[in-house]
Tab-separated table of C-alpha atoms in Angstrom:
chain	number	residue	atom	x	y	z
A	15	MET	CA	158.332	85.587	42.715
A	16	GLU	CA	156.495	86.703	45.851
A	17	ARG	CA	153.683	89.196	45.485
A	18	LEU	CA	154.481	92.601	47.003
A	19	LEU	CA	151.641	94.800	48.229
A	20	ARG	CA	151.443	98.569	48.215
A	21	PRO	CA	150.955	100.026	51.726
A	22	LYS	CA	147.335	100.928	50.907
A	23	GLU	CA	146.564	97.348	49.889
A	24	ALA	CA	148.233	95.953	53.012
A	25	CYS	CA	146.315	98.383	55.255
A	26	GLN	CA	142.990	97.350	53.717
A	27	LEU	CA	143.700	93.659	54.230
A	28	LEU	CA	144.927	94.162	57.794
A	29	GLY	CA	142.209	96.656	58.750
A	30	ILE	CA	144.687	99.245	60.038
A	31	SER	CA	145.688	102.819	59.202
A	32	TYR	CA	148.820	103.810	57.284
A	33	SER	CA	150.378	105.326	60.439
A	34	THR	CA	149.855	102.017	62.263
A	35	LEU	CA	151.488	100.121	59.401
A	36	LEU	CA	154.542	102.401	59.569
A	37	ARG	CA	154.771	101.864	63.333
A	38	TRP	CA	154.579	98.091	62.908
A	39	ILE	CA	157.386	98.234	60.338
A	40	ARG	CA	159.555	100.297	62.715
A	41	GLU	CA	158.824	97.902	65.582
A	42	GLY	CA	159.616	94.859	63.445
A	43	LYS	CA	156.080	93.544	63.852
A	44	ILE	CA	155.781	93.190	60.095
A	45	ARG	CA	158.532	92.953	57.481
A	46	ALA	CA	158.681	95.367	54.571
A	47	VAL	CA	161.006	95.774	51.608
A	48	MET	CA	162.165	99.047	50.093
A	49	THR	CA	161.971	99.614	46.336
A	50	GLU	CA	164.651	101.393	44.353
A	51	GLY	CA	162.422	104.456	44.390
A	52	GLY	CA	162.428	104.465	48.203
A	53	LYS	CA	158.873	103.179	48.658
A	54	TYR	CA	157.691	100.459	51.039
A	55	ARG	CA	156.249	97.220	49.733
A	56	ILE	CA	154.794	94.525	52.003
A	57	PRO	CA	155.313	90.847	51.108
A	58	TYR	CA	151.946	89.113	50.910
A	59	SER	CA	153.324	86.302	53.086
A	60	GLU	CA	153.745	88.814	55.940
A	61	VAL	CA	150.125	89.895	55.702
A	62	LYS	CA	148.964	86.278	55.469
A	63	LYS	CA	150.945	85.306	58.576
A	64	TYR	CA	149.403	88.134	60.587
A	65	LEU	CA	145.878	87.312	59.436
A	66	GLU	CA	146.359	83.647	60.327
A	67	ARG	CA	147.418	84.647	63.849
A	68	ARG	CA	144.199	86.629	64.080
A	69	GLU	CA	141.879	83.892	62.825
A	70	GLU	CA	139.599	84.383	65.792
A	71	THR	CA	138.535	88.030	65.724
A	72	ARG	CA	137.684	89.311	69.193
A	73	ALA	CA	134.776	91.717	69.014
A	74	VAL	CA	133.190	94.161	71.435
A	75	ILE	CA	129.594	95.204	70.963
A	76	TYR	CA	128.900	98.780	72.023
A	77	ALA	CA	125.345	100.121	72.210
A	78	ARG	CA	124.018	103.419	73.543
A	79	VAL	CA	120.750	105.302	73.998
A	80	SER	CA	120.251	108.702	75.578
A	81	SER	CA	117.423	107.931	78.035
A	82	THR	CA	115.868	105.087	80.021
A	83	ASP	CA	112.668	105.123	77.949
A	84	GLN	CA	114.752	103.914	74.977
A	85	LYS	CA	115.751	100.593	76.576
A	86	GLU	CA	113.962	98.637	73.848
A	87	ASP	CA	116.128	100.332	71.235
A	88	LEU	CA	119.203	99.489	73.336
A	89	GLU	CA	118.294	95.801	73.264
A	90	ARG	CA	117.585	95.977	69.522
A	91	GLN	CA	121.074	97.357	68.928
A	92	ILE	CA	122.639	94.573	70.996
A	93	ASN	CA	120.610	91.817	69.325
A	94	TYR	CA	121.380	93.077	65.830
A	95	LEU	CA	125.108	93.441	66.513
A	96	THR	CA	125.240	90.001	68.133
A	97	ASN	CA	123.715	88.450	65.005
A	98	TYR	CA	126.059	90.527	62.848
A	99	ALA	CA	129.096	89.266	64.788
A	100	THR	CA	127.934	85.666	64.415
A	101	ALA	CA	127.452	86.095	60.667
A	102	LYS	CA	130.990	87.538	60.362
A	103	GLY	CA	132.487	84.739	62.453
A	104	TYR	CA	133.595	87.061	65.263
A	105	LYS	CA	133.912	85.973	68.869
A	106	VAL	CA	132.013	88.430	71.101
A	107	ALA	CA	134.382	89.133	73.992
A	108	GLU	CA	132.252	91.805	75.673
A	109	VAL	CA	128.909	93.584	75.367
A	110	LEU	CA	129.031	97.193	76.589
A	111	LYS	CA	126.080	99.546	76.846
A	112	ASP	CA	125.397	103.053	78.087
A	113	ILE	CA	122.291	105.106	78.785
A	114	ALA	CA	123.715	108.601	78.396
A	115	SER	CA	124.237	111.460	75.963
A	116	GLY	CA	126.743	111.020	73.145
A	117	LEU	CA	128.437	114.153	74.510
A	118	ASN	CA	129.165	112.479	77.865
A	119	THR	CA	132.806	111.364	77.832
A	120	GLN	CA	132.549	109.728	81.270
A	121	ARG	CA	130.191	106.940	80.224
A	122	LYS	CA	130.921	103.733	82.138
A	123	GLY	CA	130.737	101.527	79.054
A	124	LEU	CA	132.841	103.907	76.962
A	125	LEU	CA	135.584	104.093	79.598
A	126	LYS	CA	135.689	100.297	79.805
A	127	LEU	CA	135.937	100.170	76.022
A	128	PHE	CA	138.982	102.463	76.131
A	129	LYS	CA	140.672	100.099	78.617
A	130	LEU	CA	140.032	97.097	76.361
A	131	VAL	CA	141.455	98.974	73.376
A	132	GLU	CA	144.538	100.160	75.291
A	133	SER	CA	145.249	96.630	76.569
A	134	LYS	CA	144.839	95.274	73.012
A	135	SER	CA	142.347	92.717	74.305
A	136	ILE	CA	140.071	93.122	71.275
A	137	ASP	CA	140.299	93.400	67.508
A	138	VAL	CA	137.096	95.133	66.455
A	139	VAL	CA	134.380	97.366	67.942
A	140	LEU	CA	130.870	96.908	66.538
A	141	ILE	CA	128.358	99.795	66.588
A	142	THR	CA	125.136	100.466	64.683
A	143	TYR	CA	125.719	104.170	63.950
A	144	LYS	CA	128.722	106.467	64.404
A	145	ASP	CA	126.887	108.649	66.911
A	146	ARG	CA	126.369	105.668	69.240
A	147	LEU	CA	130.066	105.897	70.079
A	148	THR	CA	130.370	109.682	70.125
A	149	ARG	CA	128.322	112.618	68.887
A	150	PHE	CA	131.370	114.555	67.677
A	151	GLY	CA	135.003	113.651	66.906
A	152	PHE	CA	134.400	110.113	65.622
A	153	GLU	CA	137.430	110.340	63.316
A	154	TYR	CA	139.759	111.001	66.278
A	155	LEU	CA	138.522	107.909	68.097
A	156	GLU	CA	138.831	105.871	64.925
A	157	GLU	CA	142.453	106.947	64.482
A	158	PHE	CA	143.272	106.240	68.149
A	159	PHE	CA	141.709	102.767	68.015
A	160	SER	CA	143.504	102.030	64.755
A	161	ALA	CA	146.845	102.987	66.338
A	162	MET	CA	146.102	100.292	68.939
A	163	GLY	CA	145.391	97.745	66.198
A	164	VAL	CA	141.620	97.906	66.747
A	165	ARG	CA	139.154	98.781	64.004
A	166	ILE	CA	135.615	100.130	64.279
A	167	GLU	CA	132.881	98.564	62.176
A	168	VAL	CA	129.849	100.832	61.731
A	169	VAL	CA	127.041	98.591	60.525
A	170	PHE	CA	124.589	101.261	59.350
A	171	GLY	CA	126.828	104.335	58.962
A	172	GLU	CA	125.194	107.721	59.584
A	173	GLU	CA	122.335	108.367	62.000
A	174	PRO	CA	118.901	108.013	60.332
A	175	LYS	CA	117.298	111.336	59.330
A	176	GLU	CA	114.009	110.361	60.986
A	177	ALA	CA	115.621	110.342	64.454
A	178	PRO	CA	116.809	113.953	65.074
A	179	GLN	CA	115.505	114.396	68.632
A	180	GLU	CA	118.689	113.194	70.336
A	181	LEU	CA	120.807	115.532	68.199
A	182	VAL	CA	118.577	118.460	69.203
A	183	GLU	CA	118.992	117.535	72.882
A	184	ASP	CA	122.768	117.361	72.492
A	185	LEU	CA	122.888	120.721	70.719
A	186	ILE	CA	120.843	122.300	73.508
A	187	SER	CA	123.258	120.795	76.058
A	188	ILE	CA	126.202	122.411	74.246
A	189	ILE	CA	124.428	125.773	73.986
A	190	THR	CA	123.447	125.606	77.671
A	191	SER	CA	127.068	124.993	78.659
A	192	PHE	CA	128.366	127.916	76.603
A	193	ALA	CA	125.549	130.216	77.763
A	194	GLY	CA	126.439	129.376	81.366
A	195	LYS	CA	130.043	130.392	80.767
A	196	ILE	CA	129.033	133.644	79.058
A	197	TYR	CA	126.188	134.784	81.293
A	198	GLY	CA	126.758	132.755	84.467
A	199	MET	CA	124.948	129.536	85.418
A	200	ARG	CA	122.189	131.325	87.411
A	201	SER	CA	121.830	134.322	85.110
A	202	HIS	CA	118.363	135.431	83.960
A	203	LYS	CA	119.863	136.217	80.536
A	204	LYS	CA	121.044	132.640	80.267
A	205	THR	CA	117.539	131.344	81.016
A	206	LEU	CA	115.965	133.611	78.387
A	207	PHE	CA	118.616	132.661	75.838
A	208	ILE	CA	118.047	128.925	76.332
A	209	GLN	CA	114.278	129.360	76.156
A	210	GLY	CA	114.719	131.223	72.857
A	211	VAL	CA	116.930	128.455	71.455
A	212	LYS	CA	114.438	125.757	72.450
A	213	LYS	CA	111.604	127.703	70.847
A	214	LEU	CA	113.626	128.103	67.643
A	215	MET	CA	114.474	124.398	67.603
A	216	GLY	CA	110.787	123.581	68.014
A	217	GLU	CA	109.811	125.884	65.149
A	218	LEU	CA	112.479	124.428	62.861
A	219	SER	CA	111.364	120.915	63.734
A	220	GLY	CA	107.774	121.853	62.909
A	221	GLU	CA	108.806	123.335	59.561
A	222	ASP	CA	110.754	120.174	58.705
A	223	SER	CA	107.689	118.045	59.456
A	224	LYS	CA	105.499	120.223	57.214
A	225	ALA	CA	108.059	120.061	54.401
A	226	GLU	CA	108.149	116.270	54.574
A	227	ASN	CA	104.354	116.102	54.427
């Protein structure tokens, strides 16, 4: 008798979300059977067939730093992810990189990545840390990519605690934008407010350093 997988098991093997699995079933992309209790079960042969068609995993490497003086770190990200892809047996289809804030949604590399995902030209996106792809809203991007049949592999997970400077810069950018809307872009109040925030950030950073020592 053929082995039947629960949806969760099938999703883990296929590297897709549950919503994507349901869409594939509706579209006839993968066959499912219904139990007497009205629950889906996926024949293992269906999962195996799909995985065999995807023997060669097409990967995109995405790396990002916030400023030009971090180019060495950019190259380190690319080199590490290239070695990681080789170790996993992935075929690197594209290497994309940006020198820009994680808050910038108009990054050239990021926009190209979206096009590759939408055209279903790739299977997996490789990044070192979640914040390399986006500072906020990572889960939304992950769900969108998954709906396109593309998964994100985060090699290291969360941003290291010893590298907070970029987060501080991004927070100041957000505060500056909101202060501009409240007080006006050329307002003296806005300038004083931002100066106060920067001073506070500096003091907090100094306190953190003392605490660690």
